[in-house]
PDB file of N, CA and C in Angstrom:
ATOM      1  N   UNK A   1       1.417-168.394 -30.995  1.00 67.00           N
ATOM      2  CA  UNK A   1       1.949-167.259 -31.754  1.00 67.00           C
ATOM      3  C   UNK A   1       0.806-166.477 -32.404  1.00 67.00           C
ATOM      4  N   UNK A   2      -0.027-166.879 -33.447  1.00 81.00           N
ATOM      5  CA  UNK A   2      -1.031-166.224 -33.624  1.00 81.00           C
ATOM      6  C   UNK A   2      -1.967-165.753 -32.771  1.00 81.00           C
ATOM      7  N   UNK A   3      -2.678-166.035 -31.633  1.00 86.00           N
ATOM      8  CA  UNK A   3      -3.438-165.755 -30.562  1.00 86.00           C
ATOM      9  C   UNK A   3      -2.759-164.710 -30.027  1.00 86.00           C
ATOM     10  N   UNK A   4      -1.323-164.650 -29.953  1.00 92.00           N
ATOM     11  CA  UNK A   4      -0.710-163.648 -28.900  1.00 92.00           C
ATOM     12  C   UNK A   4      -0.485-162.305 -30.266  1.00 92.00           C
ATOM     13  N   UNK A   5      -0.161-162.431 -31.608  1.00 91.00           N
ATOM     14  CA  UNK A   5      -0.484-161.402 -32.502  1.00 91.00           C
ATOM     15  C   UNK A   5      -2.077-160.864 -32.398  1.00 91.00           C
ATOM     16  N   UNK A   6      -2.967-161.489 -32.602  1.00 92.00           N
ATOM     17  CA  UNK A   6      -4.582-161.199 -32.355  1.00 92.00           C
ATOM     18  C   UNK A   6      -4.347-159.981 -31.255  1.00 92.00           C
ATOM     19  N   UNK A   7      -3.937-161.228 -29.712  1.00 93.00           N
ATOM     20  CA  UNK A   7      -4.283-160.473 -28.843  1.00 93.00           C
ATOM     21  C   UNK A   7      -3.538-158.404 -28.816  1.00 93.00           C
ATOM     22  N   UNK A   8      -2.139-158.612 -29.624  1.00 91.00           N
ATOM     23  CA  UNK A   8      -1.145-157.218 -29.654  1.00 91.00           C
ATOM     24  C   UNK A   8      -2.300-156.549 -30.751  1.00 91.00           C
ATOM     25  N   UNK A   9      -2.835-156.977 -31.762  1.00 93.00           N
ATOM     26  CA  UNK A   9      -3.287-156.093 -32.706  1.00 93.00           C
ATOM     27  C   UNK A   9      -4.626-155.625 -32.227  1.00 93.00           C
ATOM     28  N   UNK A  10      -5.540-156.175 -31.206  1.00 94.00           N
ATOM     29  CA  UNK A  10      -6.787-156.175 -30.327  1.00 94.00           C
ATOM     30  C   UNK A  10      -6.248-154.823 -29.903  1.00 94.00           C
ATOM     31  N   UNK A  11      -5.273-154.788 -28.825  1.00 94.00           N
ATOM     32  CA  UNK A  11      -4.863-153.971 -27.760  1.00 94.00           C
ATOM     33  C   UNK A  11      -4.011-152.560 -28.921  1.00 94.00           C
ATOM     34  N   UNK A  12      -3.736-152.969 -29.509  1.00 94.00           N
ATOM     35  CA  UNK A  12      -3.002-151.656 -30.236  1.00 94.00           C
ATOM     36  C   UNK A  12      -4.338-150.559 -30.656  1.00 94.00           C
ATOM     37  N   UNK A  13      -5.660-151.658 -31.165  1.00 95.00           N
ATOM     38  CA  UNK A  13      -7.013-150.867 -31.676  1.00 95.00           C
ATOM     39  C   UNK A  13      -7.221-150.454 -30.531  1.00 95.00           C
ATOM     40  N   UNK A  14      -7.233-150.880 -29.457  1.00 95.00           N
ATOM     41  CA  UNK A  14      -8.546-150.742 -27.877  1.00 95.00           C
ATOM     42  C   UNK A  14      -7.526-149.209 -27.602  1.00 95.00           C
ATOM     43  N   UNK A  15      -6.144-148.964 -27.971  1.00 96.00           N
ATOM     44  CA  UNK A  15      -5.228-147.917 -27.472  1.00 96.00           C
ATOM     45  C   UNK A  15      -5.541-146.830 -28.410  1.00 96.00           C
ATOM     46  N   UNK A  16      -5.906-147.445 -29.666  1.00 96.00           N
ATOM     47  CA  UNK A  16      -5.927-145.931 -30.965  1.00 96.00           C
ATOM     48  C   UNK A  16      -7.376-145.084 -30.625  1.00 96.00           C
ATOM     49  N   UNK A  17      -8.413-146.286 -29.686  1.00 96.00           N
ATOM     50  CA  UNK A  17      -9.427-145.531 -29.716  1.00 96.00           C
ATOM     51  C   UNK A  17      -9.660-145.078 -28.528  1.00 96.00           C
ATOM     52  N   UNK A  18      -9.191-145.380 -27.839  1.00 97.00           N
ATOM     53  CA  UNK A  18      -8.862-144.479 -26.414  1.00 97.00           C
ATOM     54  C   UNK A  18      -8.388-143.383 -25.922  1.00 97.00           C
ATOM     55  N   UNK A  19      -7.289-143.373 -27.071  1.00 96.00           N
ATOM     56  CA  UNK A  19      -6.589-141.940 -27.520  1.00 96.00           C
ATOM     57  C   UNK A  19      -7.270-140.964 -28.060  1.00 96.00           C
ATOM     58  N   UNK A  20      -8.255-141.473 -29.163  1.00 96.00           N
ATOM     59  CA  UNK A  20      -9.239-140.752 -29.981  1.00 96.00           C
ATOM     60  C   UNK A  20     -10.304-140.196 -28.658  1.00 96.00           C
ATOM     61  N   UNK A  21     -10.814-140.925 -28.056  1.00 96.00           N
ATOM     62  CA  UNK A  21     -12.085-140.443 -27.321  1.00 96.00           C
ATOM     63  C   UNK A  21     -11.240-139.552 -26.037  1.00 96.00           C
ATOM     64  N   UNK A  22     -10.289-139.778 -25.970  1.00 95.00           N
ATOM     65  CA  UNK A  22      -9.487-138.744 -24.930  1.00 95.00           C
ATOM     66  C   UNK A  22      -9.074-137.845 -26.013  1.00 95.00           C
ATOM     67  N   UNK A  23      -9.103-137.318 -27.339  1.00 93.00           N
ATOM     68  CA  UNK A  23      -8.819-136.084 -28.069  1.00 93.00           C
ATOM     69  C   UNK A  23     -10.529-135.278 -28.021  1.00 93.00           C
ATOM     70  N   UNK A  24     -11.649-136.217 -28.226  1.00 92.00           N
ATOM     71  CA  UNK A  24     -12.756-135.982 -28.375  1.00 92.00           C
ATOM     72  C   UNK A  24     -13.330-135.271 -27.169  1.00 92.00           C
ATOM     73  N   UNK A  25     -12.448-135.809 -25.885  1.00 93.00           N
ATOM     74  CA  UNK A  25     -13.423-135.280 -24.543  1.00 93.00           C
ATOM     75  C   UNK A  25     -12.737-133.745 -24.359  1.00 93.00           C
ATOM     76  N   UNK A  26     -11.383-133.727 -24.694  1.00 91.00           N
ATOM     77  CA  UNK A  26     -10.462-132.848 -24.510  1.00 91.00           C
ATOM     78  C   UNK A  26     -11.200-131.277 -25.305  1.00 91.00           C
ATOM     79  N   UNK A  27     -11.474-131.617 -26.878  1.00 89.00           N
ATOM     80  CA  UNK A  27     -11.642-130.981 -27.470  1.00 89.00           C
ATOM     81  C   UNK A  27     -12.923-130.416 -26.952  1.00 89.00           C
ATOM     82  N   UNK A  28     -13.709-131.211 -26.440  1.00 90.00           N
ATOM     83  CA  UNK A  28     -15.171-130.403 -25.807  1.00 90.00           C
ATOM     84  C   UNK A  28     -14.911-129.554 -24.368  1.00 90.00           C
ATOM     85  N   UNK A  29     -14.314-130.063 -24.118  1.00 90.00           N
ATOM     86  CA  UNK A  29     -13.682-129.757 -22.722  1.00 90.00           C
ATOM     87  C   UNK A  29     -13.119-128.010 -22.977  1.00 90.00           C
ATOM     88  N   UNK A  30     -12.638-128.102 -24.402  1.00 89.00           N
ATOM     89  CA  UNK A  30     -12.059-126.704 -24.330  1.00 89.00           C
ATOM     90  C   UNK A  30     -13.047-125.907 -25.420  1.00 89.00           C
ATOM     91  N   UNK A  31     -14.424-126.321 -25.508  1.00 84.00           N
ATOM     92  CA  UNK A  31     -15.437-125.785 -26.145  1.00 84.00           C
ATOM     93  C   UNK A  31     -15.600-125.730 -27.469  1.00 84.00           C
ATOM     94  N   UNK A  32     -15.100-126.509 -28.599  1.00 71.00           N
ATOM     95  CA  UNK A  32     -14.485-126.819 -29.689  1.00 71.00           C
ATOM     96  C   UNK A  32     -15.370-127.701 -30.137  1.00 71.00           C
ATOM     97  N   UNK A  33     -16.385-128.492 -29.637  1.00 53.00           N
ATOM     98  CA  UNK A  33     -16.985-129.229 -29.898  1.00 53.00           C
ATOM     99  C   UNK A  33     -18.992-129.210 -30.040  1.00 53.00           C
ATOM    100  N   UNK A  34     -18.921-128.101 -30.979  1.00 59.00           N
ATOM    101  CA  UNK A  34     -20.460-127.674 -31.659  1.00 59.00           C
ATOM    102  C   UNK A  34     -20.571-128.413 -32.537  1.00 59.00           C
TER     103      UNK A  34
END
C-alpha cells in the first residue's frame, strides 16, 4: 500500500512537470519566450 501511494504521487509529479515543459516549449514555439 504505501509503495503503490509513493509510486501514484512519483507519477502525478513526473505528469505536473511534463505538462509544465510542454507549456514552456509551446510558449517558445509561439515566440513568447525572451
Amino acid at each position: 500500500m504505501q509503495r503503490s501511494l509513493y509510486d501514484a504521487q512519483k507519477g502525478l509529479v513526473s505528469t505536473r512537470l511534463a505538462k509544465r515543459a510542454n507549456q514552456i516549449s509551446l510558449f517558445k514555439i509561439l515566440g513568447g519566450g525572451v
